[in-house]
XYZ file of C-alpha atoms in Angstrom:
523
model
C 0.000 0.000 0.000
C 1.026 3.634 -0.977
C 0.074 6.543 0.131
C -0.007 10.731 -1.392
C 2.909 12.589 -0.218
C 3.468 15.295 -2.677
C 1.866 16.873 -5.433
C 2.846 15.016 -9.232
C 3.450 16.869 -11.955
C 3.658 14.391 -15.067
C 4.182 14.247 -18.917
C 0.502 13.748 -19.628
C -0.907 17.232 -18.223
C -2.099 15.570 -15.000
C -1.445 17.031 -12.045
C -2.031 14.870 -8.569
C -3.156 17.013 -5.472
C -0.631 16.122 -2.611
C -3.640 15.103 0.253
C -7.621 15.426 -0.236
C -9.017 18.890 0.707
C -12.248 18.578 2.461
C -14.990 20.634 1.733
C -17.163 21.944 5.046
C -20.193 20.055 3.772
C -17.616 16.380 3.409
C -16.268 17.354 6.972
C -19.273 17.614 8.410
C -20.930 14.271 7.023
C -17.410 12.117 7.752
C -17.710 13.479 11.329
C -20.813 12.517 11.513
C -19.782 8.747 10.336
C -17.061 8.822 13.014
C -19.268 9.858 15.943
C -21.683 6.139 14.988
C -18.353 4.383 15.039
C -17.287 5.317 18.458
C -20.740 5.804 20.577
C -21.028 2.022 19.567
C -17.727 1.260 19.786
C -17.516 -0.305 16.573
C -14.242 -1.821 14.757
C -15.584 -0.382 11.376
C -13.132 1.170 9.328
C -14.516 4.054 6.634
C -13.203 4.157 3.654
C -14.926 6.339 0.421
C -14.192 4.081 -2.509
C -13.685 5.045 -6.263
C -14.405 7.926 -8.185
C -14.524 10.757 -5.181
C -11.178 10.019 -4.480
C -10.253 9.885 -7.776
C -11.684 13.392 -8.990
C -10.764 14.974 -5.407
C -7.056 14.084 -5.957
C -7.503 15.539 -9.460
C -8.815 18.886 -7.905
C -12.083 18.245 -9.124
C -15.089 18.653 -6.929
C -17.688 15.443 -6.353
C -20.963 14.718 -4.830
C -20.748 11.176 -5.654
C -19.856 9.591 -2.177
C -19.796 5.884 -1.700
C -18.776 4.674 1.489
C -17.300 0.883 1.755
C -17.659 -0.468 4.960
C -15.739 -3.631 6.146
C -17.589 -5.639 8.984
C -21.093 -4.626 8.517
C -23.253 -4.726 5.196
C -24.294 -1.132 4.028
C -28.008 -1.212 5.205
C -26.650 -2.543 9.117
C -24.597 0.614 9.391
C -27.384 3.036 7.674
C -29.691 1.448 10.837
C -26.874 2.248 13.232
C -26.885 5.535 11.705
C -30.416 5.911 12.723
C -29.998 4.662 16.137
C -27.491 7.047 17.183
C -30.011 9.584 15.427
C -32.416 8.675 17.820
C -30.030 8.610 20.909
C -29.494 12.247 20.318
C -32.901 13.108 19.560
C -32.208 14.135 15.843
C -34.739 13.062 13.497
C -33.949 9.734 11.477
C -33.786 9.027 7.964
C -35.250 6.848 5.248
C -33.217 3.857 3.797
C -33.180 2.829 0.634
C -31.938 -0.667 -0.503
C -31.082 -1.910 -4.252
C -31.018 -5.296 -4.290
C -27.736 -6.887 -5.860
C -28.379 -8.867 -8.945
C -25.883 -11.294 -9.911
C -27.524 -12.193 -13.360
C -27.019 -8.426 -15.026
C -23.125 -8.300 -13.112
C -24.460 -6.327 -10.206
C -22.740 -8.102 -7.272
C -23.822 -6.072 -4.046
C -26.634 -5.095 -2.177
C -25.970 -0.989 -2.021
C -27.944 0.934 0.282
C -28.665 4.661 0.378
C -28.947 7.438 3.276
C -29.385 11.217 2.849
C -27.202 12.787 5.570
C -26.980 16.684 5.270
C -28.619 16.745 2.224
C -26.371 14.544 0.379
C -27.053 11.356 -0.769
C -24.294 8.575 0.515
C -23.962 5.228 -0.861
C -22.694 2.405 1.829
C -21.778 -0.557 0.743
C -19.533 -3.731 2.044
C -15.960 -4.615 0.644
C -16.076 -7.707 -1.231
C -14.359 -10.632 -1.903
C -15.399 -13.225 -4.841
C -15.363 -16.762 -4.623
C -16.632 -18.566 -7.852
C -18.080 -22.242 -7.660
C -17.102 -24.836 -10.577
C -18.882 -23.876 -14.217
C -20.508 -20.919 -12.659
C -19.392 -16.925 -13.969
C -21.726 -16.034 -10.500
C -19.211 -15.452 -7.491
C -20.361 -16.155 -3.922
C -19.875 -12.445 -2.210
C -18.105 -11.909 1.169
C -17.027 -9.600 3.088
C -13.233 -8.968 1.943
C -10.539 -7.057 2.960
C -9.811 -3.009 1.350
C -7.258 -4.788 -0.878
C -8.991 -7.616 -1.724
C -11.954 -4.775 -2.915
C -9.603 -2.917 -4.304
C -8.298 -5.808 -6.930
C -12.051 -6.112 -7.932
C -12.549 -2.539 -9.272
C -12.359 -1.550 -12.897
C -9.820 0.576 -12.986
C -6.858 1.228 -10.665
C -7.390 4.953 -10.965
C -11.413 4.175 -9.159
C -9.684 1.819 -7.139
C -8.245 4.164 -4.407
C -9.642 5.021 -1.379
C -9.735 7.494 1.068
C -9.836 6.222 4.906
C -11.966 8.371 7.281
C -10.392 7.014 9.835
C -6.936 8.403 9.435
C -7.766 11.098 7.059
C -5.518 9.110 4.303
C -5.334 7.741 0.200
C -4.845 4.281 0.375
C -3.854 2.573 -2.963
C -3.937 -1.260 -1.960
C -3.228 -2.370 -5.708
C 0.189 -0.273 -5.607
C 0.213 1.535 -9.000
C -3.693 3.226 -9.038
C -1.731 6.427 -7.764
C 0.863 6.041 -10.775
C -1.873 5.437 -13.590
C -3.659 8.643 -12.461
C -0.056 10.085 -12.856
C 0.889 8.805 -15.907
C -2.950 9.000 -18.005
C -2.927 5.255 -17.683
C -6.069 3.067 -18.231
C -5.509 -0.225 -16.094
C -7.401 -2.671 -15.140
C -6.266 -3.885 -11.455
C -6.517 -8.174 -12.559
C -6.077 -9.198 -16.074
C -8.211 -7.286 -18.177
C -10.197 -10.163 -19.773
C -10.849 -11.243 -16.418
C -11.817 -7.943 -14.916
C -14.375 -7.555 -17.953
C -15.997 -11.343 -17.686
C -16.694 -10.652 -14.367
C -18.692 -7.280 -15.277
C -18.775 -6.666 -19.090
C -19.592 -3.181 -18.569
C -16.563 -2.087 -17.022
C -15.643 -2.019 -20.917
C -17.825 0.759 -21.451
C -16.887 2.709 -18.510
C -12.900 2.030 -19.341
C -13.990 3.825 -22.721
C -15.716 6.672 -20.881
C -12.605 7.582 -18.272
C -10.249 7.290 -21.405
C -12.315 9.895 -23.160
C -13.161 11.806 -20.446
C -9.734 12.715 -19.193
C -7.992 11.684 -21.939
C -6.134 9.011 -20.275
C -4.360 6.007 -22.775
C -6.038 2.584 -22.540
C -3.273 0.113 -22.425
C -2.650 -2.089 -25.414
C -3.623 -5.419 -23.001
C -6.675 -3.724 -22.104
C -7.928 -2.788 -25.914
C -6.801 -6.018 -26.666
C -9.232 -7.680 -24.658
C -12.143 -5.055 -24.613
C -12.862 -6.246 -28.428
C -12.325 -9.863 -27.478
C -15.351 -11.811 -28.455
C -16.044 -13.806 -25.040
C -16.196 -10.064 -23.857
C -18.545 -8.574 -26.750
C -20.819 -11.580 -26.103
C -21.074 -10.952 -22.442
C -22.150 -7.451 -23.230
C -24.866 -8.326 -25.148
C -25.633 -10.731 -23.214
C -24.777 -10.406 -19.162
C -25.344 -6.894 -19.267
C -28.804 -4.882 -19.133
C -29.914 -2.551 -21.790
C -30.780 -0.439 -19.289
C -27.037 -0.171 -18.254
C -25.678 -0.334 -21.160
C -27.768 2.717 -22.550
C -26.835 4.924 -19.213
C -23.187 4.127 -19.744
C -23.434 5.239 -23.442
C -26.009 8.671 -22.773
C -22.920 10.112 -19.840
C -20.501 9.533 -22.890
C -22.504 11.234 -24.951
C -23.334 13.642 -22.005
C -19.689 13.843 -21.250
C -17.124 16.305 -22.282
C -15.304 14.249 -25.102
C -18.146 12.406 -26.738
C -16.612 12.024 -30.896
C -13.374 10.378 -28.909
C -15.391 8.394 -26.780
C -17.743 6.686 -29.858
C -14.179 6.410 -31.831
C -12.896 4.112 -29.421
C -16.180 1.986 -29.551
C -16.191 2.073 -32.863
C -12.087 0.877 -32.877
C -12.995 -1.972 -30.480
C -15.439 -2.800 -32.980
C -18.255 -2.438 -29.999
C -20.372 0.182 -32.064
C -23.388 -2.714 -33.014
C -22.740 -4.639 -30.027
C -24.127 -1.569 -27.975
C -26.434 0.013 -30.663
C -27.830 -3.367 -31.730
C -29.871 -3.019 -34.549
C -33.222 -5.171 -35.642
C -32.448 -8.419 -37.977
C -34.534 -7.031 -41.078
C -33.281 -3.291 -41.476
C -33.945 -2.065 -45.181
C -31.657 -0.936 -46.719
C -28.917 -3.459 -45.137
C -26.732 -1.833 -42.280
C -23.018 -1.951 -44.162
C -19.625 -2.085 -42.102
C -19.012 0.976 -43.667
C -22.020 2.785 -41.420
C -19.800 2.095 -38.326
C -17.064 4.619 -39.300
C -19.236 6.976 -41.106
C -21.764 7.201 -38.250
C -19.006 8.045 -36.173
C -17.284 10.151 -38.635
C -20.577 12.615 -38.394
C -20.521 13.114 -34.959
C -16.724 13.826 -34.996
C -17.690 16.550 -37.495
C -20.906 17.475 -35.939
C -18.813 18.396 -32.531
C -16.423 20.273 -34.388
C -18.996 22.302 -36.202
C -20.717 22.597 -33.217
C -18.179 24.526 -30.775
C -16.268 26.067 -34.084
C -19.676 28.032 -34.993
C -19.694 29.156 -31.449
C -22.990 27.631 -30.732
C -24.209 27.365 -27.068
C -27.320 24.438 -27.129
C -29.018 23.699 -23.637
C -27.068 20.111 -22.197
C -30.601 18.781 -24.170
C -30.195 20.153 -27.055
C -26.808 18.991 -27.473
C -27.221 15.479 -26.300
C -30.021 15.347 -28.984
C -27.887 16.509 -31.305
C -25.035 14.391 -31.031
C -27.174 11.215 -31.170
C -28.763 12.808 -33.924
C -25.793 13.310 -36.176
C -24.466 9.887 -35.439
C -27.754 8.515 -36.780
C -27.557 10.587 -39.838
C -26.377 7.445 -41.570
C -29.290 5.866 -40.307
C -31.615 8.251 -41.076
C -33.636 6.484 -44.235
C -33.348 3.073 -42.469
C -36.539 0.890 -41.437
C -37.346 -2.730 -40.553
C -40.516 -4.468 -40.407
C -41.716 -4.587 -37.131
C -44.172 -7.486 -35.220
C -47.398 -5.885 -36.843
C -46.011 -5.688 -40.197
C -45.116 -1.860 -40.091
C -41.949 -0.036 -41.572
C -40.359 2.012 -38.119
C -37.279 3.725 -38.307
C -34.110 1.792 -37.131
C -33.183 4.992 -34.875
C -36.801 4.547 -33.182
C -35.185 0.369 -32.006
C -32.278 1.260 -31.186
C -32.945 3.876 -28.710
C -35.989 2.018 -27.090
C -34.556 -1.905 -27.638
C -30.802 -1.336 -27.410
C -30.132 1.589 -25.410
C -33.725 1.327 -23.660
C -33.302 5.472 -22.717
C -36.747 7.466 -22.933
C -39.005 6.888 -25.658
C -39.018 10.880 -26.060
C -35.228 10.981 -27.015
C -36.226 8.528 -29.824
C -38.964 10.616 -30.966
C -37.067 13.855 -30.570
C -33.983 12.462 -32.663
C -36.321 11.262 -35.596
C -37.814 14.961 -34.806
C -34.531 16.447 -35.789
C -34.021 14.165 -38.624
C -37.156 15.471 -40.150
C -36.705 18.860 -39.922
C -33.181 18.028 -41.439
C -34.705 16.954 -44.205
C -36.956 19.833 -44.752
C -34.116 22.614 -43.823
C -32.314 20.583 -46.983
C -34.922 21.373 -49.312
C -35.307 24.670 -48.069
C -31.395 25.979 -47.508
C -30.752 26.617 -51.283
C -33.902 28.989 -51.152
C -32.828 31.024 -48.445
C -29.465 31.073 -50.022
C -30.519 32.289 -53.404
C -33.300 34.023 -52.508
C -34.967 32.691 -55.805
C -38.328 32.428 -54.473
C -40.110 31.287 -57.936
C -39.135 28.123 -57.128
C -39.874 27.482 -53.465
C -43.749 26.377 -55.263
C -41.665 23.061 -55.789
C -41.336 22.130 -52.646
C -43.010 18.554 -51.332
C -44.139 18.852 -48.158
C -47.230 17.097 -47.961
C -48.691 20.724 -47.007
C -50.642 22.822 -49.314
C -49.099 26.544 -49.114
C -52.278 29.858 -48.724
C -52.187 31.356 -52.397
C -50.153 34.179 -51.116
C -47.109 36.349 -53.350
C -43.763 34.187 -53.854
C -41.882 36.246 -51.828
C -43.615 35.419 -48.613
C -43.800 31.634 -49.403
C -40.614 30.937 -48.093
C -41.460 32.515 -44.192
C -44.289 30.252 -44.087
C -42.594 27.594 -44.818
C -39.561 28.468 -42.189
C -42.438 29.535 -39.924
C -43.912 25.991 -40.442
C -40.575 24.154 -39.735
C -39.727 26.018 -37.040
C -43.413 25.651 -35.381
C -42.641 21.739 -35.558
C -39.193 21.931 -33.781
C -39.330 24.497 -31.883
C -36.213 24.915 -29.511
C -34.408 22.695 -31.472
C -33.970 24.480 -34.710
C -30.726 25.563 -34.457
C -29.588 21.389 -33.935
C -31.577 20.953 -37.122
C -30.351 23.524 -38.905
C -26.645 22.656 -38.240
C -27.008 19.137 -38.891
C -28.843 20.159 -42.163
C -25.703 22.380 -42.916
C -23.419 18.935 -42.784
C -25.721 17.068 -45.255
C -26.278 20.691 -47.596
C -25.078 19.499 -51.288
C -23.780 15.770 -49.848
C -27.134 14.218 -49.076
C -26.415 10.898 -49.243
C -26.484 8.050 -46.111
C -22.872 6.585 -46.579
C -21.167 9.575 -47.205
C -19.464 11.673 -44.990
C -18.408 15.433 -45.008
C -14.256 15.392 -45.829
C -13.132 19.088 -44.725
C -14.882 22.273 -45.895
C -16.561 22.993 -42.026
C -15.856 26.799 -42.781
C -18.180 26.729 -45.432
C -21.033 25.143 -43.652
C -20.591 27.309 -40.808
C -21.266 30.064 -43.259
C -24.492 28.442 -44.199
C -25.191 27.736 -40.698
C -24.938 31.585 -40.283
C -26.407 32.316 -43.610
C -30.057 30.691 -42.571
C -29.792 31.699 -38.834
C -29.567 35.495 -40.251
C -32.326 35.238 -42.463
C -34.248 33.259 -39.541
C -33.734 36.328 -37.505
C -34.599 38.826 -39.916
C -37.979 37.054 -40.345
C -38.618 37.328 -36.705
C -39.115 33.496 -36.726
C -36.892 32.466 -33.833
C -40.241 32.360 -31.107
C -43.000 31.516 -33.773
C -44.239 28.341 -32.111
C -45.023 31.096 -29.053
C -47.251 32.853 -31.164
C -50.603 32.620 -30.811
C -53.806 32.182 -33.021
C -55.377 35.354 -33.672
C -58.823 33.307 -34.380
C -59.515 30.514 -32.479
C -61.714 27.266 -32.873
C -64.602 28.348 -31.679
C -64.431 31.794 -33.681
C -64.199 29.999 -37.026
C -67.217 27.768 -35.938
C -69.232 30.709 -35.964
C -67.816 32.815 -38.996
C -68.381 29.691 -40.837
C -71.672 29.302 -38.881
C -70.672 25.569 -38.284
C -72.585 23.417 -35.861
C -69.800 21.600 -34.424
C -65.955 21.499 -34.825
C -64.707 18.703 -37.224
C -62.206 18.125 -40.497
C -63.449 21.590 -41.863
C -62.184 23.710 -38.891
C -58.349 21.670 -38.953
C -58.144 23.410 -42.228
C -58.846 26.587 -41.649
C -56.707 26.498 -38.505
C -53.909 25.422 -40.688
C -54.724 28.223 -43.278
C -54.826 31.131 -40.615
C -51.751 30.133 -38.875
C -49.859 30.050 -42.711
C -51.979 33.070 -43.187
C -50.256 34.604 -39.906
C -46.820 33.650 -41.057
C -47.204 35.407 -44.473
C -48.604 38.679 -42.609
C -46.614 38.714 -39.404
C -48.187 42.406 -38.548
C -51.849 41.287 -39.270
C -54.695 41.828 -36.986
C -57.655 39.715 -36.003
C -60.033 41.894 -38.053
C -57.649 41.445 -41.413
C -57.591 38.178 -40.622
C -61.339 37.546 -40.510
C -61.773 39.472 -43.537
C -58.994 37.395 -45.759
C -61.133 34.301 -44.471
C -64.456 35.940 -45.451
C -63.031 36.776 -49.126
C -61.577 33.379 -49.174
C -64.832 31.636 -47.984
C -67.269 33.699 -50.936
C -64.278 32.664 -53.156
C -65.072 29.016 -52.724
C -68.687 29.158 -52.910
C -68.623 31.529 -56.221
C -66.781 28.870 -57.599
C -68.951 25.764 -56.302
């Protein structure tokens, strides 16, 4: 065992703090810890475990506190907790339990306890024994070592011991790695990953996140095919899609699908249905990732500041782009989107982030049809466009703000996503290839439509209101009852609206009035 005595400086930019500053709110909840221990004279040794340590020696602050306790399972010390609570008249609190589930590679029971307003994990240190022809280890209580050699990485497996305030790095070279940028598992890696497959994911994840090397061993046996088989198959979808949304969430997402894509992992985590049309090529791995490399760049080159949302949506967008025109046939004999499965089947995140990403991949495809417009300005031609939609006889010239108005209306805060993605795909529409170069231009065309966007006044349309509402075109049109007749003329005022941004109510009624005479002169 070693322990911090001075601050590293290394060759890969990382610098290693020399002891772990605590934070008021961390002294206060360690005390706390302490003062259980001794009013029942317990032998329990503290220890916070993993990626606290890791990110406090790294100068980074973290509210993710795990506590690994090693004579007493988590849930007996969160009641003993609660007892002294009650010896001192303080009010207790509510324990929560999650089961450990050896089948999905989740070997412990954890339980959880809100102590000044932070939520602490407790949990026992393990050791593994496994029986003959079983991959299910019989847990028991182990020693901080023993614990330590059954992490997933050497940098998560250091910890820091309440008990005499001190790093303790039981597998002798978890303070190194973190020195060096070093990616490690603490056993054999092949090992390591058998016994929880997604430890793969998360080795990706660290790498990308702080830029750290995975060593060659390690790579080697992260696209080994006893480990991509116990990902698909040990691991939850669930899991597996949390893992993959804080990459995507993270601060180096392109590197972080690279190196799944590299280890050849990219289908075993985003597994696709069996009949997609057209086929899924090997050739979609790279480009797919390819797209969100240059979707990232174009991203923070243009200067663009999306919500966290917007930009999670937008990365998983762009790496679909390949995707974007495939289907399968699904149990009732309909054609779905491939994007639609993967995010409910093989990522199993929200079924709005599926619909929100085929969201953005439609108004891609109608920003494409509509970019050269704005571009040109030759709006003669804009009468061309298949939408589906009939356009309100209006002039040419204000054609083209209904139909931004329109798009915009659909997507609402997400236009700007849209509209950059669309600026990728503008004059190299096609599924399997990728942009090579040339991001200036784009962002130029980015710029181009944004401008023209906010010359309109369209940024806020979907906030604008009806001027005449349901009920007021039921009795212009002296209608009984709503029906198929009042959707259209809904649809008509609102493009009516979008053509004459500065109309009133009364104009309004009056263009409907003309319109409705109109019809019947002609009927």
């Amino acid at each position: 065992m070693s322990k911090t005595n001075g601050t590293f400086s290394t060759k890969c930019r990382v610098v290693v703090k020399e002891n772990i500053d605590l934070t008021d709110k961390e002294k206060q909840i360690f005390d706390r810890l302490l003062e259980v221990v001794r009013h029942f004279s317990l032998e329990t040794k503290l220890r916070v475990a993993g990626g606290w340590v890791r990110d406090k020696l790294l100068g980074k602050e973290c509210y993710d506190i795990d506590i690994a306790i090693d004579n007493l399972l988590g849930r007996e010390f969160c009641e003993k907790v609660n007892e002294y609570l009650t010896s001192t008249g303080e009010e207790t609190h509510g324990i929560g339990v999650i089961q450990s589930n050896p089948d999905q590679s989740k070997h412990l029971e954890t339980a959880r306890m809100r102590l000044f307003d932070v939520w602490i994990d407790f949990v026992n240190l393990r050791s593994e024994d496994y029986a003959a022809n079983s991959r299910i280890p019989t847990m028991q209580f182990g020693s901080a070592e023993q614990d330590a050699y059954r992490r997933d990485l050497t940098i998560n497996s250091l910890f820091y011991n309440i008990n005499t305030s001190s790093v303790e790095d039981f597998t002798g070279r978890g303070l190194d790695d973190l020195k060096f940028g070093k990616i490690v598992t603490p056993l054999p890696p092949k090992e390591t990953f058998l016994d929880d497959p997604l430890r793969v994911l998360r080795a990706i994840r660290f790498s990308a996140r702080f830029e750290f090397e995975m060593v060659e061993e390690l790579k080697v046996a992260a696209a080994d095919n006893d480990v991509k088989s116990a990902i698909a198959d040990k691991i939850s979808r669930e899991r597996i899609g949390h893992e993959i949304d804080l990459m995507v969430s993270g601060n180096q997402p392109a590197k972080a699908m690279a190196c799944v894509s590299e280890l050849g992992l990219l289908w075993v985590v985003f597994t696709p249905p069996k009949n997609c049309e057209p086929l899924i090529s090997e050739e979609h791995d790279k480009v797919c990732v390819r797209y969100m490399d240059a979707a990232w760049r174009h991203m923070h080159e243009a200067g663009c500041s999306f919500s966290d949302e917007q930009r999670r949506l937008y990365l998983y967008a762009s790496l679909f782009i390949p995707l974007r025109k495939t289907v399968y046939i699904d149990n009732k004999k309909k054609r779905v989107p491939v994007v639609n499965y993967i995010f409910r089947n093989s990522l199993k995140l929200k079924a709005s982030d599926a619909d929100d990403v085929m969201r953005l991949h439609n108004a891609v495809k109608k920003f494409l049809s509509l970019i050269p417009f704005v571009l040109c300005k030759e709006d003669e031609q804009i009468g061309e466009i298949d939408w589906e939609t009939d356009i309100i006889d209006v002039h040419l010239s204000l054609k083209l703000r209904i139909l931004l108005g329109l798009l915009l209306r659909e997507i609402k805060d997400f236009w700007r996503p849209a509209l950059m993605i669309s600026t990728l795909l503008h004059n190299n529409d096609s599924s399997v290839e990728v942009i090579e170069g040339g991001l200036e231009k784009r962002r130029r065309v980015f710029r181009d439509v944004e401008q023209e966007i906010l010359k309109l006044g369209l940024e806020k349309v979907w906030e604008v209101k009806p001027l005449i509402n349901g009920k007021e075109i039921i009795k212009i049109l002296e209608l009984g009852k709503g029906g198929p007749v009042v959707s259209e003329w809904q649809r008509k005022l609102l493009q009516w609206q979008l053509a004459y941004p500065s109309g009133t109510a009364e104009e309004c009624v009056d263009w409907m009035t003309r319109q409705t005479q109109s019809k019947r002169a002609r009927t």
